[in-house]
Short mmCIF file of C-alpha atoms in Angstrom, two decimals:
data_model
loop_
_atom_site.label_atom_id
_atom_site.label_comp_id
_atom_site.label_asym_id
_atom_site.label_seq_id
_atom_site.Cartn_x
_atom_site.Cartn_y
_atom_site.Cartn_z
CA MET A 1 7.59 -11.68 -27.07
CA PRO A 2 6.65 -12.29 -23.73
CA THR A 3 6.19 -8.95 -22.16
CA LEU A 4 7.68 -8.18 -18.17
CA VAL A 5 6.81 -5.48 -16.35
CA MET A 6 9.60 -4.47 -13.66
CA LYS A 7 8.96 -1.13 -11.71
CA PHE A 8 11.86 0.39 -9.63
CA GLY A 9 10.93 2.74 -6.53
CA GLY A 10 12.45 6.06 -5.75
CA THR A 11 15.88 4.08 -3.27
CA SER A 12 16.52 2.13 -6.63
CA VAL A 13 16.77 4.82 -8.80
CA ALA A 14 17.97 7.23 -5.94
CA ASN A 15 21.33 8.33 -8.18
CA LEU A 16 23.07 7.76 -11.44
CA ASP A 17 24.92 4.76 -9.93
CA ARG A 18 21.63 3.00 -9.20
CA ILE A 19 19.88 4.15 -12.47
CA ALA A 20 22.75 2.03 -13.96
CA ARG A 21 22.73 -0.89 -11.95
CA ALA A 22 18.93 -1.36 -12.17
CA ALA A 23 19.81 -0.98 -16.29
CA LYS A 24 21.63 -4.23 -15.82
CA ARG A 25 18.58 -6.15 -14.33
CA VAL A 26 16.49 -4.45 -17.63
CA ALA A 27 19.24 -5.92 -20.04
CA LEU A 28 19.31 -9.36 -18.07
CA GLU A 29 15.62 -9.84 -18.65
CA VAL A 30 15.91 -8.31 -22.36
CA ALA A 31 18.50 -11.31 -23.02
CA ASN A 32 16.02 -13.70 -21.47
CA GLY A 33 13.85 -12.51 -24.76
CA TYR A 34 11.37 -10.42 -22.74
CA ASP A 35 9.96 -7.28 -24.06
CA VAL A 36 10.10 -5.03 -21.00
CA ILE A 37 8.22 -2.19 -19.36
CA VAL A 38 10.01 -0.26 -17.02
CA ILE A 39 8.21 1.81 -14.58
CA VAL A 40 9.86 4.41 -12.54
CA SER A 41 9.52 6.46 -9.99
CA ALA A 42 11.06 9.96 -8.60
CA MET A 43 14.70 9.61 -7.38
CA SER A 44 14.32 9.18 -3.42
CA GLY A 45 13.69 12.08 -1.88
CA LYS A 46 12.65 14.43 -5.16
CA THR A 47 8.71 13.77 -4.80
CA ASN A 48 8.97 15.15 -1.47
CA GLU A 49 11.10 18.27 -2.75
CA LEU A 50 8.52 19.16 -5.23
CA VAL A 51 6.21 19.01 -2.75
CA GLY A 52 7.96 21.19 -0.49
CA TRP A 53 8.48 23.74 -3.28
CA VAL A 54 4.71 23.62 -4.14
CA ASP A 55 4.09 24.32 -0.56
CA GLU A 56 6.33 27.23 0.08
CA THR A 57 5.06 28.73 -3.48
CA SER A 58 1.28 28.71 -2.86
CA PRO A 59 -0.10 27.16 0.09
CA LEU A 60 -3.59 27.09 -1.42
CA TYR A 61 -2.23 25.72 -4.60
CA ASP A 62 -4.30 24.82 -7.98
CA ALA A 63 -4.32 20.87 -7.67
CA ARG A 64 -3.70 20.87 -11.66
CA GLU A 65 -0.54 22.42 -11.28
CA TYR A 66 0.55 20.39 -8.29
CA ASP A 67 0.58 17.55 -10.73
CA ALA A 68 2.27 19.48 -13.13
CA ILE A 69 5.57 19.86 -10.76
CA VAL A 70 5.34 16.79 -8.83
CA SER A 71 5.04 14.14 -11.56
CA SER A 72 7.77 15.92 -13.29
CA GLY A 73 10.02 13.60 -10.94
CA GLU A 74 9.03 10.80 -12.89
CA ASN A 75 9.87 12.31 -16.07
CA VAL A 76 13.75 12.76 -14.95
CA THR A 77 14.41 9.19 -14.01
CA ALA A 78 12.64 7.76 -17.09
CA GLY A 79 14.69 9.52 -19.49
CA LEU A 80 18.03 9.05 -17.66
CA MET A 81 16.89 5.59 -17.78
CA ALA A 82 16.62 5.04 -21.38
CA LEU A 83 20.07 6.98 -21.86
CA ARG A 84 21.57 4.54 -19.67
CA LEU A 85 19.84 1.75 -21.47
CA GLN A 86 20.54 3.10 -25.21
CA GLU A 87 24.48 3.40 -24.02
CA MET A 88 24.27 -0.24 -23.52
CA ASP A 89 22.90 -1.14 -27.21
CA ILE A 90 19.77 -1.83 -25.73
CA PRO A 91 16.88 -0.18 -28.11
CA ALA A 92 14.95 1.87 -25.06
CA ARG A 93 12.85 5.14 -24.99
CA SER A 94 11.18 6.84 -22.00
CA TRP A 95 7.43 7.49 -22.27
CA GLN A 96 5.70 10.21 -20.21
CA GLY A 97 1.82 9.11 -19.17
CA TRP A 98 0.29 11.21 -21.76
CA GLN A 99 2.31 9.71 -24.46
CA VAL A 100 1.27 5.92 -23.58
CA PRO A 101 -1.87 7.45 -23.36
CA LEU A 102 -2.57 6.47 -19.13
CA LYS A 103 -6.09 7.86 -19.15
CA THR A 104 -7.49 8.62 -15.77
CA THR A 105 -10.07 10.22 -13.93
CA SER A 106 -9.74 14.36 -13.19
CA ALA A 107 -9.43 13.72 -9.72
CA HIS A 108 -6.19 15.74 -9.26
CA SER A 109 -3.38 14.30 -6.75
CA SER A 110 -5.61 11.34 -6.70
CA ALA A 111 -6.43 10.28 -9.73
CA ARG A 112 -7.58 6.40 -10.84
CA ILE A 113 -6.48 4.82 -13.89
CA GLU A 114 -9.60 4.46 -16.84
CA GLU A 115 -7.94 2.84 -19.56
CA ILE A 116 -4.05 2.33 -21.20
CA PRO A 117 -4.14 1.78 -24.59
CA THR A 118 -1.46 -0.75 -25.60
CA ASP A 119 -1.24 0.46 -29.48
CA ASN A 120 1.73 3.24 -29.03
CA ILE A 121 3.86 0.55 -27.10
CA ASN A 122 3.16 -2.44 -29.16
CA ALA A 123 4.06 -0.51 -32.34
CA LYS A 124 7.52 0.61 -30.95
CA PHE A 125 8.10 -2.93 -29.76
CA GLY A 126 7.35 -4.41 -33.39
CA GLU A 127 9.59 -1.92 -34.81
CA GLY A 128 12.31 -3.10 -32.40
CA MET A 129 12.20 -1.44 -29.47
CA LYS A 130 12.99 -3.82 -26.46
CA VAL A 131 12.12 -1.59 -23.32
CA ALA A 132 9.49 1.28 -23.35
CA VAL A 133 10.66 3.32 -19.66
CA VAL A 134 6.96 4.60 -18.58
CA ALA A 135 7.10 6.98 -15.72
CA GLY A 136 5.06 6.19 -12.79
CA PHE A 137 2.41 7.86 -10.86
CA GLN A 138 1.08 10.07 -13.49
CA GLY A 139 -1.69 9.83 -16.69
CA ILE A 140 -4.11 12.54 -18.68
CA SER A 141 -7.48 13.59 -17.58
CA PRO A 142 -10.29 13.63 -20.12
CA GLU A 143 -9.26 17.66 -20.12
CA GLY A 144 -5.79 16.94 -21.30
CA ARG A 145 -4.17 17.58 -18.05
CA ILE A 146 -1.59 16.18 -16.14
CA THR A 147 -2.71 14.01 -12.93
CA THR A 148 -0.90 12.29 -10.46
CA LEU A 149 -2.46 8.79 -8.78
CA GLY A 150 -1.17 9.67 -5.47
CA ARG A 151 1.94 8.72 -2.82
CA GLY A 152 2.95 4.59 -4.15
CA GLY A 153 1.41 5.63 -7.36
CA SER A 154 4.26 3.78 -9.26
CA ASP A 155 3.07 -0.10 -7.65
CA THR A 156 -0.40 0.82 -8.98
CA THR A 157 0.88 2.07 -12.62
CA ALA A 158 3.41 -1.44 -12.81
CA VAL A 159 0.51 -3.83 -12.03
CA ALA A 160 -2.26 -1.87 -14.30
CA PHE A 161 0.67 -1.98 -17.30
CA ALA A 162 0.71 -5.57 -16.52
CA ALA A 163 -2.90 -6.21 -16.45
CA ALA A 164 -3.46 -4.29 -19.63
CA PHE A 165 -0.46 -5.56 -21.75
CA ASP A 166 -1.06 -9.41 -20.03
CA ALA A 167 2.56 -9.57 -18.48
CA GLU A 168 4.05 -12.73 -17.91
CA ARG A 169 4.87 -11.12 -14.21
CA CYS A 170 5.67 -7.54 -12.51
CA ASP A 171 8.35 -7.46 -10.64
CA ILE A 172 8.78 -4.78 -7.87
CA TYR A 173 12.07 -4.05 -7.22
CA THR A 174 12.29 -1.91 -3.86
CA ASP A 175 14.94 -1.62 -1.07
CA VAL A 176 13.57 -4.76 0.77
CA ASP A 177 14.05 -8.25 -0.45
CA GLY A 178 10.81 -9.82 -0.35
CA VAL A 179 7.82 -9.74 2.18
CA TYR A 180 8.49 -11.04 5.43
CA THR A 181 6.18 -12.81 8.55
CA THR A 182 6.68 -9.44 10.16
CA ASP A 183 8.81 -6.60 10.30
CA PRO A 184 12.55 -7.86 10.82
CA ARG A 185 13.42 -4.73 12.79
CA ILE A 186 10.91 -6.02 15.66
CA THR A 187 11.89 -9.51 15.69
CA ASN A 188 14.78 -11.18 13.93
CA LYS A 189 12.77 -14.14 14.03
CA ALA A 190 11.16 -12.69 10.73
CA ARG A 191 11.24 -14.99 7.98
CA LYS A 192 10.98 -14.29 4.17
CA LEU A 193 7.74 -15.39 2.43
CA ASP A 194 8.43 -17.31 -0.94
CA LYS A 195 4.71 -16.95 -1.81
CA ILE A 196 1.89 -15.30 -0.17
CA ALA A 197 -1.89 -15.26 -1.40
CA PHE A 198 -3.44 -11.99 -3.06
CA GLU A 199 -5.74 -11.74 -0.29
CA GLU A 200 -3.14 -11.82 2.82
CA MET A 201 -1.19 -9.34 1.00
CA LEU A 202 -4.07 -6.89 0.72
CA GLU A 203 -4.69 -7.37 4.26
CA LEU A 204 -1.15 -7.09 5.34
CA ALA A 205 -0.96 -3.71 3.05
CA SER A 206 -4.02 -1.77 4.33
CA LEU A 207 -3.02 -2.89 7.98
CA GLY A 208 0.58 -1.38 8.15
CA ALA A 209 2.56 -3.32 5.97
CA LYS A 210 4.24 -0.74 3.59
CA VAL A 211 5.98 -3.09 0.95
CA LEU A 212 3.15 -3.09 -1.13
CA GLN A 213 0.67 0.01 -1.94
CA THR A 214 -2.92 -1.51 -1.24
CA ARG A 215 -4.45 -0.23 -4.72
CA SER A 216 -1.68 -2.20 -6.44
CA VAL A 217 -2.51 -5.44 -4.44
CA GLU A 218 -6.58 -4.68 -5.55
CA LEU A 219 -5.39 -4.20 -9.18
CA ALA A 220 -3.41 -7.26 -8.91
CA MET A 221 -5.62 -9.86 -7.29
CA ARG A 222 -8.51 -8.24 -9.60
CA TYR A 223 -6.55 -9.13 -12.71
CA LYS A 224 -4.31 -11.86 -11.46
CA VAL A 225 -1.35 -10.32 -12.40
CA ARG A 226 1.70 -12.52 -10.79
CA LEU A 227 3.72 -9.79 -8.39
CA ARG A 228 7.04 -10.22 -7.14
CA VAL A 229 8.31 -8.11 -4.67
CA LEU A 230 12.45 -8.17 -4.51
CA SER A 231 15.47 -6.17 -3.48
CA SER A 232 17.18 -4.32 -6.31
CA PHE A 233 20.48 -4.04 -4.16
CA GLU A 234 20.73 -8.05 -3.87
CA GLU A 235 22.20 -10.31 -7.05
CA PRO A 236 19.24 -11.74 -9.02
CA SER A 237 18.41 -15.40 -9.15
CA ASP A 238 15.10 -17.48 -9.78
CA SER A 239 14.21 -17.75 -5.45
CA ALA A 240 14.49 -14.11 -5.60
CA GLY A 241 11.95 -12.29 -3.39
CA THR A 242 8.38 -13.06 -2.67
CA LEU A 243 5.40 -14.26 -5.54
CA VAL A 244 2.23 -12.82 -4.81
CA CYS A 245 -0.16 -14.94 -6.57
CA ASP A 246 -3.81 -16.98 -6.56
CA GLU A 247 -3.97 -18.78 -3.00
CA GLU A 248 -4.32 -21.96 -5.64
CA GLU A 249 -0.21 -21.62 -6.34
CA ILE A 250 0.17 -22.36 -2.74
CA MET A 251 0.28 -25.74 -2.16
CA GLU A 252 0.73 -25.59 2.14
CA SER A 253 0.94 -22.59 4.09
CA ASN A 254 0.54 -21.61 7.55
CA VAL A 255 -2.62 -20.97 9.28
CA VAL A 256 -1.24 -17.37 9.71
CA ALA A 257 1.07 -16.03 7.47
CA GLY A 258 2.04 -12.57 9.36
CA VAL A 259 1.68 -10.04 11.88
CA ALA A 260 1.45 -6.63 11.11
CA TYR A 261 0.97 -3.39 12.99
CA SER A 262 0.25 -0.09 12.87
CA ARG A 263 1.78 2.17 15.54
CA ASP A 264 -0.05 5.77 15.04
CA GLU A 265 -3.97 4.96 15.91
CA ALA A 266 -6.35 6.74 18.06
CA LYS A 267 -9.13 5.35 19.71
CA MET A 268 -12.00 7.59 19.76
CA THR A 269 -15.29 7.13 22.22
CA LEU A 270 -18.54 8.42 21.99
CA ILE A 271 -19.92 9.07 25.69
CA SER A 272 -23.89 8.48 26.44
CA VAL A 273 -25.54 8.67 22.60
CA ALA A 274 -28.78 7.90 21.96
CA ASP A 275 -29.89 4.78 20.79
CA ARG A 276 -32.09 5.28 17.97
CA PRO A 277 -32.07 3.94 14.21
CA GLY A 278 -29.84 6.01 11.90
CA ILE A 279 -27.21 6.99 14.88
CA ALA A 280 -24.33 5.31 13.32
CA ALA A 281 -25.10 6.96 9.93
CA ALA A 282 -25.54 10.28 12.01
CA ILE A 283 -22.10 9.83 13.43
CA PHE A 284 -20.05 7.91 10.22
CA GLY A 285 -21.77 10.38 7.96
CA PRO A 286 -19.74 13.41 8.85
CA LEU A 287 -16.38 11.63 10.04
CA SER A 288 -16.52 10.50 6.28
CA ASP A 289 -17.21 13.92 4.77
CA ALA A 290 -14.60 15.25 6.81
CA GLY A 291 -12.21 13.04 5.89
CA VAL A 292 -11.56 10.96 8.78
CA ASN A 293 -10.36 7.08 7.98
CA VAL A 294 -12.31 5.22 10.42
CA ASP A 295 -11.19 1.43 10.91
CA MET A 296 -12.51 -0.40 14.14
CA ILE A 297 -16.31 0.36 15.38
CA VAL A 298 -17.68 -1.42 19.13
CA GLN A 299 -21.25 -0.22 20.03
CA ASN A 300 -21.95 -0.72 23.76
CA ILE A 301 -25.06 -2.38 24.78
CA SER A 302 -27.69 0.23 25.18
CA GLU A 303 -28.75 1.39 28.90
CA GLU A 304 -31.99 3.71 29.18
CA GLY A 305 -31.82 4.39 25.30
CA ARG A 306 -28.05 5.57 25.47
CA THR A 307 -25.26 3.94 24.23
CA ASP A 308 -21.19 4.45 23.80
CA MET A 309 -19.76 4.40 20.02
CA THR A 310 -15.75 3.75 20.14
CA PHE A 311 -13.69 3.82 16.65
CA SER A 312 -10.25 4.04 15.90
CA CYS A 313 -8.74 6.47 13.51
CA PRO A 314 -5.02 7.20 12.50
CA VAL A 315 -3.67 9.75 15.29
CA ASP A 316 -3.18 12.35 13.01
CA GLN A 317 -7.20 12.60 12.10
CA VAL A 318 -7.88 13.02 16.03
CA LYS A 319 -8.71 16.83 15.33
CA ARG A 320 -10.62 16.53 12.60
CA ALA A 321 -13.04 14.15 14.02
CA GLU A 322 -12.96 16.22 17.00
CA LYS A 323 -14.48 19.06 14.67
CA ALA A 324 -16.41 16.57 12.59
CA MET A 325 -18.19 15.62 15.97
CA GLN A 326 -18.81 19.17 17.21
CA ASP A 327 -20.44 20.73 14.28
CA ALA A 328 -22.29 17.29 14.00
CA LYS A 329 -23.50 18.27 18.34
CA ASP A 330 -24.22 22.04 17.09
CA SER A 331 -26.41 21.50 14.10
CA GLY A 332 -28.74 18.97 16.50
CA GLU A 333 -27.43 16.08 13.84
CA ILE A 334 -26.33 14.03 17.15
CA ASN A 335 -26.50 14.55 21.23
CA TYR A 336 -23.20 12.86 22.69
CA HIS A 337 -22.61 13.33 26.86
CA ASP A 338 -18.65 13.46 25.66
CA LEU A 339 -15.80 12.53 23.34
CA VAL A 340 -12.95 10.80 24.69
CA ALA A 341 -9.61 10.30 22.81
CA ASP A 342 -6.93 8.15 23.66
CA GLU A 343 -3.90 8.91 21.15
CA GLY A 344 -1.73 6.05 22.89
CA VAL A 345 -2.41 2.92 21.22
CA ALA A 346 -1.52 0.57 18.43
CA LYS A 347 -3.42 -1.73 16.03
CA VAL A 348 -1.66 -5.55 16.11
CA SER A 349 -2.91 -7.81 13.37
CA VAL A 350 -2.67 -11.77 12.77
CA VAL A 351 -3.22 -12.78 8.79
CA GLY A 352 -4.18 -15.85 7.16
CA ILE A 353 -5.82 -17.60 4.47
CA GLY A 354 -5.50 -21.03 6.79
CA MET A 355 -8.10 -19.20 9.38
CA ARG A 356 -10.91 -19.93 6.87
CA SER A 357 -10.18 -23.99 7.68
CA HIS A 358 -8.70 -23.92 11.29
CA THR A 359 -10.58 -22.78 14.47
CA GLY A 360 -8.88 -21.18 17.94
CA VAL A 361 -6.74 -18.75 16.31
CA ALA A 362 -7.92 -15.85 17.96
CA ALA A 363 -9.02 -18.19 21.05
CA LYS A 364 -4.61 -18.26 20.88
CA MET A 365 -4.02 -14.96 20.27
CA PHE A 366 -6.26 -13.59 23.16
CA ARG A 367 -4.54 -16.10 25.43
CA VAL A 368 -0.52 -15.16 24.09
CA LEU A 369 -1.61 -11.27 25.06
CA SER A 370 -3.22 -12.26 28.55
CA ALA A 371 -0.20 -13.90 29.48
CA GLU A 372 2.12 -11.19 28.59
CA GLY A 373 -0.21 -8.84 30.18
CA VAL A 374 -1.56 -6.47 27.52
CA ASN A 375 -5.10 -5.38 27.76
CA ILE A 376 -7.31 -5.28 24.59
CA LYS A 377 -9.51 -2.36 24.14
CA VAL A 378 -11.32 -3.57 20.62
CA ILE A 379 -11.39 -5.93 18.42
CA THR A 380 -12.48 -6.50 14.98
CA THR A 381 -12.23 -10.35 12.95
CA SER A 382 -12.68 -10.79 9.03
CA GLU A 383 -12.46 -13.90 7.44
CA ILE A 384 -7.92 -14.27 7.19
CA LYS A 385 -7.94 -11.61 9.83
CA ILE A 386 -8.02 -10.58 13.83
CA SER A 387 -7.18 -7.24 14.68
CA VAL A 388 -6.90 -5.56 17.96
CA LEU A 389 -6.53 -2.30 19.40
CA ILE A 390 -3.49 -2.32 22.66
CA ASP A 391 -1.53 0.25 24.37
CA ARG A 392 1.06 1.63 22.04
CA LYS A 393 3.85 0.77 24.85
CA TYR A 394 2.86 -3.09 24.62
CA MET A 395 3.05 -2.95 20.51
CA GLU A 396 6.31 -4.76 19.84
CA LEU A 397 6.08 -6.94 22.97
CA ALA A 398 2.88 -8.43 21.10
CA VAL A 399 4.07 -8.45 17.85
CA GLN A 400 7.05 -10.64 19.03
CA ALA A 401 5.05 -12.80 21.26
CA LEU A 402 2.47 -13.44 18.30
CA HIS A 403 5.02 -14.28 15.99
CA ASP A 404 6.55 -16.68 18.69
CA ALA A 405 2.88 -18.45 19.44
CA PHE A 406 2.23 -19.02 15.71
CA GLU A 407 5.80 -20.63 15.30
CA LEU A 408 5.97 -17.78 11.86
CA GLU A 409 10.18 -18.59 11.91
CA LYS A 410 9.38 -21.83 10.16
CA ALA A 411 7.93 -22.66 6.97
CA GLY A 412 4.46 -23.97 6.35
#
């Protein structure tokens, strides 16, 4: 039998009625002739509740016990989904991560998947089981302890299972009906994409689009897993959702596929740093050690042996970055005149594989922003993306103007 992986997020299994609705979708795929592996998240809000209980009980908690507690939400959903399917006369059983076993590293709360042996589940399929309901987000360490994969880990679980079982497709059910050219809440011209290339989806996910977790897209791209993003609240159809696939499957597309944004960014500038070999390592080494997620980096032209270094990071990491730089200054690793933080910026990006073969995208982007009176503070580019840092108050205007300028409401 061909295998299909179906993943249901927290809003899709938020209560017993929604679990029943999801089970009906699974039943349709069983009727279509598939052996189905269902990956489930915890019921909406449950993981946050469990994390809150851990923090209240033990602020400096043992990470192994944290994983044991927060993984329990998925176990409940898996059991309830299996029971619902059994009530529909579909042979199903639930699987916790250790029963598969989904083998991970020992990094509790942020473990990485090492291996998914297929023998146990395939043996049950051979005995007549039609649906394996697997608790997402969790696995087992070499020491035999429960581990979790970090937020969004159920998406990663689903893609990893699709790769391990050579599934025909991996369907990610969520509360949106696909991937859009930009956030529909910002412009009503946003258009749902029928298909999007892995690389474009990876850029959009890493740049702020919340539809898919970045690690899951990386895995899908590496193992060529065809992903479909679709809503669990709409009637199923062959044209539903957005297919994330190899760019060879996409005949023609717009030069720009989408506009992404990240609202909560900060721009930090080290003023008057000694311009010498190794200075970048001396700055960004301590920032990395402090867990600061540095994104854009710009170095000014050197004058009289001094330079300014600007970088961006999430606004909630500013204090951490300031402490890391002060500690580095106090220890003599670096010497700078001042550190200036601007916490009122946002990042806006245009993404598209068509940029590889079309010139003028950057010029058009800058022209559009200029016409709207939007000042660009920092620019970074890659082969298929251009990102700018701008004042946060202009973010929605910039997204709308760029979406219009590149005519993203029209299909390619």
